[in-house]
Coordinates of C-alpha atoms and ligand atoms in Angstrom, one line a residue:
X1 CA 19.3 14.7 15.8
X2 CA 18.4 11.5 16.6
X3 CA 15.6 11.1 18.8
X4 CA 18.3 9.1 21.5
X5 CA 19.9 12.4 21.9
X6 CA 17.1 14.1 23.8
X7 CA 17.4 12.2 26.5
X8 CA 20.9 13.6 27.2
X9 CA 22.5 17.0 28.4
X10 CA 24.0 19.1 27.0
X11 CA 27.8 18.9 27.1
X12 CA 28.6 22.0 29.1
X13 CA 25.7 21.2 31.4
X14 CA 27.0 18.1 32.2
X15 CA 30.8 19.3 32.3
X16 CA 29.6 22.0 34.8
X17 CA 27.9 19.7 37.4
X18 CA 30.8 17.8 37.1
X19 CA 33.3 20.7 38.0
X20 CA 31.2 22.2 40.4
X21 CA 30.6 19.0 42.2
X22 CA 34.3 17.8 41.7
X23 CA 35.2 21.7 43.1
X24 CA 32.6 21.5 46.4
X25 CA 33.9 18.5 47.1
X26 CA 37.6 19.1 46.8
X27 CA 37.6 22.7 48.5
X28 CA 35.6 21.0 51.3
X29 CA 38.4 18.6 51.8
X30 CA 40.7 21.1 51.8
X31 CA 38.9 23.1 54.3
X32 CA 38.7 20.7 56.6
X33 CA 42.6 20.4 56.8
X34 CA 43.4 24.2 56.2
X35 CA 41.0 24.6 59.2
X36 CA 42.5 21.9 61.4
X37 CA 46.1 22.9 60.2
X38 CA 45.6 26.6 61.0
X39 CA 43.9 26.0 64.2
X40 CA 46.8 24.3 65.7
X41 CA 49.1 26.6 64.1
X42 CA 47.0 29.4 65.8
X43 CA 46.9 27.4 69.3
X44 CA 51.0 26.9 68.5
X45 CA 51.2 30.5 68.3
X46 CA 49.0 31.0 71.4
X47 CA 50.9 28.8 73.8
X48 CA 54.3 30.4 72.7
X49 CA 53.5 33.7 73.5
X50 CA 51.8 32.8 76.5
X51 CA 54.5 30.8 77.5
X52 CA 56.8 34.2 76.6
X53 CA 54.7 36.5 78.6
X54 CA 54.7 34.3 81.7
X55 CA 58.3 33.6 81.5
X56 CA 58.7 38.0 81.6
X57 CA 56.5 38.0 84.1
X58 CA 57.8 35.4 86.4
X59 CA 61.6 36.8 85.9
X60 CA 59.9 40.6 87.0
X61 CA 57.4 39.3 90.2
X62 CA 58.0 42.4 91.8
X63 CA 59.6 42.5 95.1
X64 CA 58.2 41.2 98.6
X65 CA 55.9 43.6 100.3
X66 CA 55.2 45.2 97.2
X67 CA 50.7 45.3 95.7
X68 CA 50.5 41.9 93.4
X69 CA 47.3 42.6 92.8
X70 CA 48.4 46.2 91.1
X71 CA 51.4 44.5 89.7
X72 CA 48.9 41.9 88.2
X73 CA 46.1 44.9 86.7
X74 CA 49.5 46.5 84.8
X75 CA 50.8 43.3 83.7
X76 CA 47.2 42.7 81.9
X77 CA 46.9 45.9 80.8
X78 CA 50.3 46.0 78.9
X79 CA 50.0 42.3 77.8
X80 CA 45.9 41.6 77.0
X81 CA 46.7 39.0 79.3
X82 CA 45.1 37.8 82.3
X83 CA 47.7 36.8 84.7
X84 CA 47.4 35.0 88.3
X85 CA 50.0 34.2 90.9
X86 CA 49.8 31.5 92.4
X87 CA 51.6 29.8 95.9
X88 CA 52.9 26.1 95.6
X89 CA 50.1 25.3 98.2
X90 CA 47.4 26.5 96.0
X91 CA 46.3 29.9 97.2
X92 CA 45.9 32.8 94.9
X93 CA 47.9 35.6 95.6
X94 CA 46.8 38.1 92.8
X95 CA 44.4 38.0 89.3
X96 CA 43.7 40.5 87.0
X97 CA 40.8 39.8 86.9
X98 CA 39.7 38.8 90.3
X99 CA 39.9 39.1 93.9
X100 CA 42.1 36.7 95.0
X101 CA 40.3 37.0 98.6
X102 CA 37.6 35.4 97.0
X103 CA 39.4 33.1 95.0
X104 CA 39.3 29.6 95.7
X105 CA 42.3 27.3 96.2
X106 CA 43.8 26.2 92.4
X107 CA 45.6 23.5 94.0
X108 CA 43.7 21.0 91.7
X109 CA 44.4 23.4 88.5
X110 CA 45.7 20.4 85.4
X111 CA 48.3 23.4 84.6
X112 CA 49.2 23.6 88.3
X113 CA 49.4 20.2 89.0
X114 CA 51.7 20.0 85.5
X115 CA 53.4 23.3 86.9
X116 CA 53.7 21.5 90.3
X117 CA 55.6 18.7 88.4
X118 CA 58.6 20.7 87.2
X119 CA 56.8 21.3 84.1
X120 CA 55.1 24.0 81.9
X121 CA 51.4 23.0 82.8
X122 CA 49.1 24.1 79.6
X123 CA 45.2 23.3 79.8
X124 CA 42.1 24.4 77.8
X125 CA 38.7 24.9 79.7
X126 CA 36.1 26.9 80.6
X127 CA 36.9 29.4 83.2
X128 CA 35.0 29.9 86.8
X129 CA 35.8 33.0 87.1
X130 CA 35.2 35.0 83.5
X131 CA 32.9 31.7 82.2
X132 CA 34.7 31.7 78.7
X133 CA 36.9 29.4 77.4
X134 CA 40.4 29.9 78.2
X135 CA 43.7 28.4 77.8
X136 CA 46.1 28.3 80.6
X137 CA 49.8 28.1 80.9
X138 CA 51.5 27.6 84.4
X139 CA 55.5 28.1 84.5
X140 CA 57.3 25.8 87.3
X141 CA 57.4 28.0 90.6
X142 CA 59.5 29.9 91.0
X143 CA 60.5 31.4 94.5
X144 CA 57.4 29.4 95.7
X145 CA 55.6 31.2 93.2
X146 CA 53.4 30.0 90.3
X147 CA 52.7 32.2 87.9
X148 CA 50.2 31.5 85.5
X149 CA 49.0 33.4 82.2
X150 CA 46.0 32.4 80.3
X151 CA 43.5 34.0 77.6
X152 CA 40.3 33.1 75.9
X153 CA 40.3 31.0 73.2
X154 CA 37.9 32.7 71.3
X155 CA 40.6 35.1 69.9
X156 CA 41.6 32.5 68.1
X157 CA 38.3 31.7 66.3
X158 CA 38.3 34.8 65.4
X159 CA 41.5 35.0 63.9
X160 CA 40.3 31.7 62.3
X161 CA 36.8 33.3 61.1
X162 CA 38.8 36.2 59.4
X163 CA 40.9 33.8 57.5
X164 CA 37.8 31.2 56.8
X165 CA 35.9 34.0 55.0
X166 CA 38.8 35.4 53.2
X167 CA 39.8 31.4 52.1
X168 CA 35.8 31.2 51.1
X169 CA 35.6 34.2 49.1
X170 CA 39.5 33.2 46.9
X171 CA 37.5 29.8 46.4
X172 CA 34.3 31.1 45.4
X173 CA 36.4 33.3 42.9
X174 CA 38.6 30.4 41.7
X175 CA 35.4 28.3 41.5
X176 CA 33.4 30.9 39.2
X177 CA 36.8 31.5 36.9
X178 CA 37.1 27.4 36.4
X179 CA 33.3 27.4 35.5
X180 CA 33.7 30.0 32.8
X181 CA 36.7 28.5 31.7
X182 CA 34.7 24.9 31.6
X183 CA 31.6 26.4 30.0
X184 CA 34.2 27.9 27.3
X185 CA 35.7 24.9 26.8
X186 CA 32.5 22.8 26.1
X187 CA 31.2 25.0 24.3
X188 CA 34.1 25.3 22.4
X189 CA 33.8 20.7 22.1
X190 CA 30.0 20.8 21.7
X191 CA 30.4 22.9 18.4
X192 CA 32.6 20.4 16.5
X193 CA 31.1 17.6 17.9
X194 CA 27.5 18.7 16.5
X195 CA 29.6 18.8 13.3
X196 CA 30.0 15.6 13.7
X197 CA 26.9 14.3 14.6
X198 CA 25.3 16.1 11.3
X199 CA 28.3 14.2 9.3
X200 CA 28.2 10.5 10.5
X201 CA 24.0 11.0 9.9
X202 CA 25.0 12.2 6.5
X203 CA 27.2 9.4 6.0
X204 CA 24.3 6.5 7.8
X205 CA 22.3 8.1 4.7
X206 CA 24.5 7.4 1.7
X207 CA 26.0 10.3 1.3
X208 CA 29.5 9.8 0.1
X209 CA 30.6 13.5 0.2
X210 CA 31.3 13.6 4.0
X211 CA 33.8 16.5 4.4
X212 CA 33.8 17.4 8.7
X213 CA 35.1 21.2 8.8
X214 CA 38.8 20.9 10.8
X215 CA 38.4 21.9 14.8
X216 CA 41.3 23.0 17.5
X217 CA 41.1 19.4 18.4
X218 CA 43.3 17.0 17.5
X219 CA 41.0 13.9 18.6
X220 CA 37.9 15.1 16.8
X221 CA 39.6 16.0 13.5
X222 CA 40.9 12.2 14.1
X223 CA 37.4 11.6 14.7
X224 CA 36.2 13.7 11.3
X225 CA 38.7 11.8 8.9
X226 CA 37.5 8.4 10.0
X227 CA 33.5 9.4 9.8
X228 CA 35.0 10.6 6.1
X229 CA 36.0 7.4 5.5
X230 CA 33.4 5.3 6.5
X231 CA 30.9 7.5 4.3
X232 CA 32.8 7.1 1.5
X233 CA 33.1 3.1 2.5
X234 CA 29.4 2.9 3.7
X235 CA 28.2 4.6 0.3
X236 CA 30.2 2.3 -2.1
X237 CA 28.9 -0.8 -0.5
X238 CA 25.5 0.7 -0.4
X239 CA 25.9 1.2 -4.4
X240 CA 27.4 -2.2 -4.1
X241 CA 24.5 -4.0 -2.5
X242 CA 21.8 -2.2 -4.3
X243 CA 23.6 -3.4 -7.7
X244 CA 23.9 -7.2 -6.2
X245 CA 19.7 -6.6 -5.3
X246 CA 19.1 -5.5 -8.3
X247 CA 20.7 -8.0 -10.2
X248 CA 19.0 -10.3 -8.2
X249 CA 15.4 -8.6 -8.8
X250 CA 16.2 -9.3 -12.5
X251 CA 17.4 -12.5 -12.5
X252 CA 14.9 -13.6 -9.8
X253 CA 11.7 -11.5 -12.6
X254 CA 13.1 -13.4 -15.3
X255 CA 13.5 -17.0 -13.8
X256 CA 10.5 -19.2 -15.3
X257 CA 10.4 -20.9 -11.6
X258 CA 8.2 -19.7 -8.8
X259 CA 10.8 -18.3 -6.2
X260 CA 9.3 -17.8 -3.1
X261 CA 11.2 -16.8 0.2
X262 CA 9.3 -17.7 3.5
X263 CA 10.7 -16.0 7.1
X264 CA 10.9 -18.3 10.1
X265 CA 7.6 -16.4 11.3
X266 CA 6.1 -18.2 8.1
X267 CA 5.8 -14.8 6.6
X268 CA 6.2 -14.5 2.9
X269 CA 9.3 -12.0 2.7
X270 CA 9.6 -12.6 -1.5
X271 CA 7.9 -14.0 -4.3
X272 CA 8.9 -13.3 -8.1
X273 CA 6.6 -12.7 -10.9
X274 CA 6.2 -16.3 -11.7
X275 CA 5.3 -17.3 -8.7
X276 CA 2.2 -15.1 -9.0
X277 CA 1.5 -16.0 -12.7
X278 CA 1.5 -20.3 -11.5
X279 CA -0.1 -20.2 -8.5
X280 CA -2.5 -17.7 -9.6
X281 CA -1.9 -15.2 -6.1
X282 CA 0.5 -15.1 -3.3
X283 CA -0.3 -14.5 0.1
X284 CA 1.5 -12.7 2.9
X285 CA 1.1 -15.5 5.3
X286 CA 2.3 -19.3 4.4
X287 CA -1.4 -20.4 5.5
X288 CA -2.2 -18.9 3.4
X289 CA -0.8 -20.5 0.6
X290 CA -2.3 -22.9 -2.0
X291 CA -2.2 -25.5 -2.9
X292 CA -1.7 -26.0 0.2
X293 CA 0.7 -28.9 0.2
X294 CA 3.5 -26.7 -0.8
X295 CA 2.7 -25.3 2.9
X296 CA 3.3 -28.4 4.1
X297 CA 6.7 -28.8 1.9
X298 CA 8.0 -25.6 3.9
X299 CA 7.3 -26.6 7.4
X300 CA 8.8 -30.2 6.7
X301 CA 12.5 -28.3 5.3
X302 CA 12.9 -26.4 8.1
X303 CA 12.2 -29.0 10.1
X304 CA 14.4 -31.9 8.6
X305 CA 16.8 -28.8 6.8
X306 CA 16.7 -31.2 4.1
X307 CA 14.6 -30.3 1.1
X308 CA 11.4 -31.5 0.2
X309 CA 10.1 -32.0 -3.1
X310 CA 5.8 -32.3 -3.7
X311 CA 4.1 -32.5 -7.1
X312 CA 0.7 -30.8 -6.9
X313 CA -2.0 -30.8 -9.6
X314 CA -3.2 -27.0 -9.1
X315 CA -5.6 -24.4 -11.2
X316 CA -7.6 -24.2 -13.5
X317 CA -7.2 -25.3 -16.2
X318 CA -5.2 -28.2 -14.2
X319 CA -1.7 -27.9 -14.2
X320 CA 0.8 -30.2 -13.0
X321 CA 3.3 -28.0 -10.7
X322 CA 6.6 -29.7 -8.8
X323 CA 7.6 -27.3 -6.0
X324 CA 11.0 -28.1 -4.3
X325 CA 11.6 -26.3 -0.8
X326 CA 14.7 -25.7 0.3
X327 CA 15.9 -24.9 3.8
X328 CA 18.5 -21.6 4.2
X329 CA 21.5 -23.4 6.0
X330 CA 22.1 -20.3 8.2
X331 CA 19.0 -19.4 9.4
X332 CA 15.1 -20.8 9.5
X333 CA 14.4 -19.2 6.2
X334 CA 13.1 -21.4 3.1
X335 CA 13.5 -21.3 -0.1
X336 CA 10.3 -22.4 -2.6
X337 CA 11.3 -23.5 -5.7
X338 CA 8.0 -24.0 -8.1
X339 CA 7.7 -25.5 -11.6
X340 CA 4.9 -26.1 -14.3
X341 CA 5.9 -29.6 -15.6
X342 CA 2.5 -29.7 -16.6
X343 CA 4.0 -30.0 -21.1
X344 CA 7.1 -31.4 -20.1
X345 CA 5.0 -34.9 -18.7
X346 CA 3.1 -34.6 -21.9
X347 CA 6.0 -34.1 -23.9
X348 CA 7.4 -37.2 -22.0
X349 CA 4.3 -39.2 -22.1
X350 CA 3.9 -38.5 -25.6
X351 CA 7.7 -39.9 -26.4
X352 CA 6.4 -42.6 -24.2
X353 CA 3.2 -43.4 -26.7
X354 CA 5.4 -42.7 -29.2
X355 CA 8.1 -45.4 -28.5
X356 CA 5.8 -48.0 -27.9
X357 CA 3.3 -47.0 -30.9
X358 CA 6.3 -47.4 -33.0
X359 CA 7.5 -50.6 -32.1
X360 CA 4.1 -51.9 -32.2
X361 CA 3.8 -50.7 -35.9
X362 CA 7.2 -51.7 -37.2
X363 CA 7.0 -54.9 -35.1
X364 CA 3.4 -55.8 -37.9
X365 CA 5.5 -55.8 -41.4
X366 CA 8.4 -57.3 -39.7
X367 CA 6.1 -60.4 -37.6
X368 CA 4.2 -60.7 -41.8
X369 CA 8.0 -60.8 -43.0
X370 CA 8.7 -63.5 -40.8
X371 CA 5.4 -65.3 -41.2
X372 CA 5.6 -65.4 -44.5
X373 CA 9.9 -66.1 -45.3
X374 CA 8.8 -69.4 -43.3
X375 CA 5.9 -69.9 -45.5
X376 CA 8.1 -69.3 -48.5
X377 CA 11.5 -71.8 -47.5
X378 CA 8.2 -74.4 -46.9
X379 CA 6.4 -73.4 -50.0
X380 CA 9.9 -74.0 -51.9
X381 CA 10.5 -77.0 -49.8
X382 CA 7.1 -78.7 -51.5
X383 CA 7.6 -76.7 -54.7
X384 CA 4.1 -75.1 -53.9
X385 CA 2.9 -72.3 -56.4
X386 CA 2.5 -70.2 -53.6
X387 CA 6.1 -69.3 -53.2
X388 CA 5.0 -66.1 -55.8
X389 CA 2.4 -65.0 -52.6
X390 CA 4.4 -65.5 -50.0
X391 CA 7.4 -63.5 -52.0
X392 CA 4.9 -60.6 -52.7
X393 CA 3.6 -60.5 -48.7
X394 CA 7.3 -60.1 -47.6
X395 CA 8.3 -57.7 -50.9
X396 CA 4.8 -56.2 -49.4
X397 CA 6.1 -55.5 -45.9
X398 CA 9.5 -54.5 -46.7
X399 CA 8.0 -51.8 -48.5
X400 CA 5.6 -50.8 -45.6
X401 CA 8.8 -51.2 -43.2
X402 CA 11.1 -49.0 -45.5
X403 CA 8.3 -46.6 -45.8
X404 CA 7.3 -46.6 -41.8
X405 CA 11.4 -46.1 -41.4
X406 CA 11.8 -43.2 -43.9
X407 CA 8.6 -41.1 -42.1
X408 CA 10.2 -41.8 -39.0
X409 CA 13.4 -40.9 -40.1
X410 CA 11.7 -37.9 -41.7
X411 CA 10.1 -36.7 -38.3
X412 CA 13.1 -37.7 -36.3
X413 CA 15.1 -35.0 -38.7
X414 CA 12.2 -32.8 -38.9
X415 CA 11.6 -32.2 -34.6
X416 CA 15.9 -32.5 -34.7
X417 CA 17.1 -29.7 -37.0
X418 CA 16.0 -26.2 -36.9
X419 CA 15.1 -26.1 -40.8
X420 CA 17.2 -23.4 -42.9
X421 CA 15.1 -21.5 -44.7
X422 CA 15.5 -20.0 -47.9
X423 CA 13.1 -18.8 -50.7
X424 CA 10.9 -21.4 -52.3
X425 CA 9.0 -21.6 -55.4
X426 CA 5.8 -23.1 -53.6
X427 CA 4.1 -23.7 -57.5
X428 CA 7.1 -25.5 -58.6
X429 CA 7.7 -27.7 -55.0
X430 CA 3.7 -28.7 -56.0
X431 CA 4.2 -29.5 -59.6
X432 CA 7.2 -31.8 -59.0
X433 CA 5.4 -33.7 -56.5
X434 CA 2.5 -34.3 -58.4
X435 CA 5.1 -35.8 -61.2
X436 CA 6.0 -37.9 -58.7
X437 CA 2.4 -39.3 -58.0
X438 CA 1.6 -39.5 -62.0
X439 CA 2.4 -43.2 -62.2
X440 CA -0.1 -43.8 -59.0
X441 CA -3.4 -41.5 -60.0
X442 CA -2.6 -42.9 -63.9
X443 CA -3.2 -46.2 -62.1
X444 CA -5.9 -45.5 -60.5
X445 CA -7.7 -43.1 -62.8
X446 CA -7.5 -40.3 -60.7
X447 CA -7.6 -36.4 -62.5
X448 CA -4.9 -33.7 -61.0
X449 CA -5.5 -29.9 -61.5
X450 CA -3.1 -27.9 -60.3
X451 CA -3.7 -24.3 -60.1
X452 CA -0.9 -22.6 -58.4
X453 CA 0.4 -20.0 -60.1
X454 CA 4.2 -18.5 -59.1
X455 CA 4.6 -18.0 -55.2
X456 CA 7.4 -17.5 -53.4
X457 CA 7.5 -18.6 -49.7
X458 CA 9.9 -19.0 -46.8
X459 CA 10.4 -22.5 -46.4
X460 CA 13.0 -25.4 -46.1
X461 CA 13.0 -26.9 -49.7
X462 CA 12.6 -30.5 -48.6
X463 CA 10.7 -30.2 -45.5
X464 CA 7.8 -28.3 -47.7
X465 CA 8.3 -31.0 -50.4
X466 CA 7.9 -33.5 -47.6
X467 CA 4.8 -31.8 -46.7
X468 CA 3.3 -31.8 -49.9
X469 CA 4.0 -35.3 -51.3
X470 CA 2.3 -36.6 -47.8
X471 CA -0.9 -34.5 -48.7
X472 CA -0.6 -35.6 -52.7
X473 CA -0.2 -39.1 -51.6
X474 CA -3.1 -39.5 -48.8
X475 CA -5.2 -38.0 -51.3
X476 CA -4.1 -40.5 -54.0
X477 CA -4.5 -42.8 -51.2
X478 CA -7.9 -42.3 -49.8
X479 CA -9.8 -40.8 -53.5
X480 CA -11.4 -44.5 -55.4
X481 CA -10.9 -44.7 -59.1
X482 CA -11.5 -42.4 -61.1
X483 CA -11.8 -39.4 -58.9
X484 CA -10.4 -36.3 -58.5
X485 CA -7.6 -34.1 -57.4
X486 CA -7.3 -30.3 -56.9
X487 CA -4.4 -28.7 -55.8
X488 CA -4.3 -24.6 -55.4
X489 CA -1.7 -22.1 -54.1
X490 CA -2.9 -18.7 -53.4
X491 CA -1.3 -15.5 -52.0
X492 CA -2.9 -13.3 -49.5
X493 CA -2.4 -11.5 -46.6
X494 CA 1.1 -11.8 -46.0
X495 CA 0.5 -15.8 -46.5
X496 CA 0.5 -18.5 -49.0
X497 CA -2.5 -21.1 -48.8
X498 CA -2.5 -24.5 -49.9
X499 CA -5.2 -26.6 -50.3
X500 CA -5.2 -30.1 -51.6
X501 CA -8.5 -31.4 -52.1
X502 CA -9.9 -34.8 -52.9
X503 CA -12.9 -36.6 -54.1
X504 CA -12.3 -39.3 -51.7
X505 CA -13.8 -41.4 -48.8
X506 CA -13.4 -38.3 -46.7
X507 CA -13.0 -38.4 -42.9
X508 CA -15.5 -39.2 -40.0
X509 CA -16.2 -35.8 -38.1
X510 CA -15.3 -37.0 -35.4
X511 CA -11.2 -38.2 -36.2
X512 CA -11.1 -34.9 -37.3
X513 CA -9.3 -33.5 -34.4
X514 CA -7.2 -36.1 -34.1
X515 CA -5.8 -37.1 -37.8
X516 CA -2.6 -35.1 -37.3
X517 CA -1.9 -37.1 -33.9
X518 CA 0.9 -39.6 -34.7
X519 CA 0.1 -43.0 -35.9
X520 CA -3.5 -42.4 -35.8
X521 CA -5.6 -43.6 -38.5
X522 CA -8.9 -43.7 -38.9
X523 CA -9.1 -47.3 -40.2
X524 CA -6.4 -48.9 -39.1
X525 CA -6.7 -51.7 -41.6
X526 CA -7.3 -49.8 -44.7
X527 CA -5.1 -47.8 -44.5
X528 CA -1.7 -50.5 -43.9
X529 CA -3.6 -52.1 -46.4
X530 CA -3.0 -48.9 -48.9
X531 CA 0.8 -48.3 -47.7
X532 CA -0.2 -45.7 -44.8
X533 CA 1.9 -45.1 -41.8
X534 CA 0.2 -42.9 -39.7
X535 CA 2.6 -40.4 -39.3
X536 CA 2.0 -38.7 -43.0
X537 CA -0.2 -35.5 -41.6
X538 CA 1.7 -35.6 -38.2
X539 CA 4.9 -34.8 -40.5
X540 CA 2.9 -32.3 -42.5
X541 CA 1.5 -30.5 -39.2
X542 CA 5.3 -30.4 -37.8
X543 CA 6.5 -28.4 -40.5
X544 CA 3.9 -26.3 -40.8
X545 CA 3.9 -25.2 -37.5
X546 CA 8.4 -25.3 -37.7
X547 CA 7.6 -22.7 -40.4
X548 CA 5.0 -20.4 -38.9
X549 CA 2.3 -21.5 -40.6
X550 CA -0.8 -24.2 -40.2
X551 CA -2.5 -27.4 -41.1
X552 CA -6.2 -27.6 -41.0
X553 CA -8.9 -30.3 -42.5
X554 CA -12.0 -30.3 -43.7
X555 CA -13.8 -33.3 -44.9
X556 CA -17.0 -34.6 -45.5
X557 CA -18.0 -38.6 -45.5
X558 CA -18.3 -40.0 -49.0
X559 CA -17.7 -36.2 -50.7
X560 CA -14.2 -35.8 -50.0
X561 CA -11.6 -34.1 -47.9
X562 CA -9.6 -31.4 -48.5
X563 CA -6.3 -29.1 -46.4
X564 CA -5.1 -26.2 -45.9
X565 CA -1.8 -25.3 -45.4
X566 CA -0.7 -22.1 -44.1
X567 CA 2.8 -20.2 -44.3
X568 CA 4.4 -17.1 -44.4
X569 CA 5.1 -15.5 -47.7
X570 CA 9.1 -14.7 -48.5
X571 CA 9.8 -10.9 -47.8
X572 CA 10.6 -9.1 -51.6
X573 CA 14.1 -9.0 -50.2
X574 CA 16.9 -11.5 -50.2
X575 CA 17.4 -14.3 -47.3
X576 CA 14.4 -14.0 -46.0
X577 CA 13.5 -16.0 -43.1
X578 CA 10.4 -16.1 -40.8
X579 CA 11.4 -16.8 -37.0
Ligands
ADP601 P1 -1.7 -42.5 -43.1 O1 -0.7 -42.9 -43.4 O2 -2.0 -43.7 -42.4 O3 -2.0 -42.2 -44.1 P2 -1.4 -40.1 -42.4 O4 -1.4 -39.5 -40.8 O5 -1.5 -39.4 -43.4 O6 -1.5 -41.5 -42.0 O7 -3.2 -39.8 -42.3 C1 -3.7 -40.2 -40.5 C2 -5.3 -41.0 -41.5 O8 -6.3 -39.6 -41.3 C3 -5.3 -41.8 -42.3 O9 -5.2 -42.9 -41.7 C4 -6.8 -42.1 -43.1 O10 -7.7 -42.5 -42.5 C5 -6.9 -40.5 -42.6 N1 -6.7 -39.4 -43.8 C6 -5.5 -38.8 -44.0 N2 -5.8 -37.9 -45.4 C7 -7.0 -38.1 -46.1 C8 -8.1 -38.0 -47.3 N3 -7.1 -37.4 -47.8 N4 -9.1 -38.4 -47.0 C9 -9.6 -39.3 -46.1 N5 -8.7 -39.8 -45.0 C10 -7.8 -39.2 -44.9

């Protein structure tokens, strides 16, 4: 039983109290009514008896000259009623209880006055002679004599008293019997009700198997069935809502966005793991939330009933966080969703820079082509010998443009596609690409040493070839005449290690970190003059990373550079591919 029920009285006590109160009121009212009715009935009966006795006495008055007083005494002894004979003038002739000689005139007695009117006079009052309340009845005069009989009213009271006692005894017995019946019924009801209460408590606790025992009371049985249905329904709903809340928990837990729910009292009622990850800590109260700008967003959304967006730099290392505070339509709760847009903004910036750089890079050869073409036209007009040189400039710029467009296409293809992996012989790729630069290195009298035993890597053949080609072209481009390029490939620790080393000009240490950036060149003019696009190493890095590997550079100015690419080895089985 719950605490709430402790204050109430048990059913039996309540039933008995109501029953007792009701019964007492009923019996009291009935008693009053019956008492009055009985009193009237007894008084009527007494009057009738008095009248009958008076008539009998009046009809049998003794002959004139007889001892009236003795006759009156005899009547009293025979009937138990006081009798008085009165002259029409009021003089008392005889009285069974007093001496007529000492009795005053009865002419003014109410019953006598009525009798003198020719009616049967009745009066009730305290007798002067006896001192008790009496009821008097006087008959109209017969031969000048009024016959009056009387009786003390206490006779009626005595009879009434006896009846009252009997009635009280019966009422008490009936009352007790009634209480016993009520107590019995209350107990019969209390048991099943208690059972139903226990079953309801079980139902409220979510138990689906609630089946109250049948009682002998139809209404209680119906209530029991209703509780069983309710329990099943409640348990099903509980299970559904638990499942829904678990699903929600899993979904919110898996979301990369930080999700925080704030109630109308600025209490944080939910925060998913990402919210902790992004903000470092989530307090119980909104006023502790950092960055504080998000507090304003929540309050603003609640006030304006409109979503509010805030972008804030926060934390160490600094992250760029974008928060949207959305008010709930039905109450004053607010949902704050926080997203880390650092990476997105960085990528956007890189993309913007890339477009700007690419346009700029493309414009240079295009401008040269236009200028050279104009100069060529003039030279042709003049029949100038510089025609050949302008034509060569146009060709060089067009080739530069071609290389640039080629590299850009390579880069965009690499970014767009997920490379299809296969087992690729790295040593063969190296040898093929070395063959491609054979002419260039031969022209510069650069020797190329290849040390690559058979080695199979998990790679996309085309991408790997592009990367190796770019490294070899760079080595050839930035190595002076009679230099040397050494290419090695080794297997070790689950990966293939490819190195391309040259005895070229080397890279200043401050530029080492940046040479893999798009369009970054140590010496732009020289790079361009030698046919560089500034995209070669960016392509190499992209290929290495998209294959699950890496690229690094070591270099010493004036001594040479060494580029090292690490790639996962192919599994010994067929069709392996790294993730
Ligand atoms: P580019 O097409 O201009 O060579 P890359 O992205 O391939 O562009 O290289 C970026 C820059 O790195 C080059 O401009 C050059 O300055 C430097 N670099 C690349 N490879 C070498 C190398 N083997 N020796 C010296 N410098 C190099």
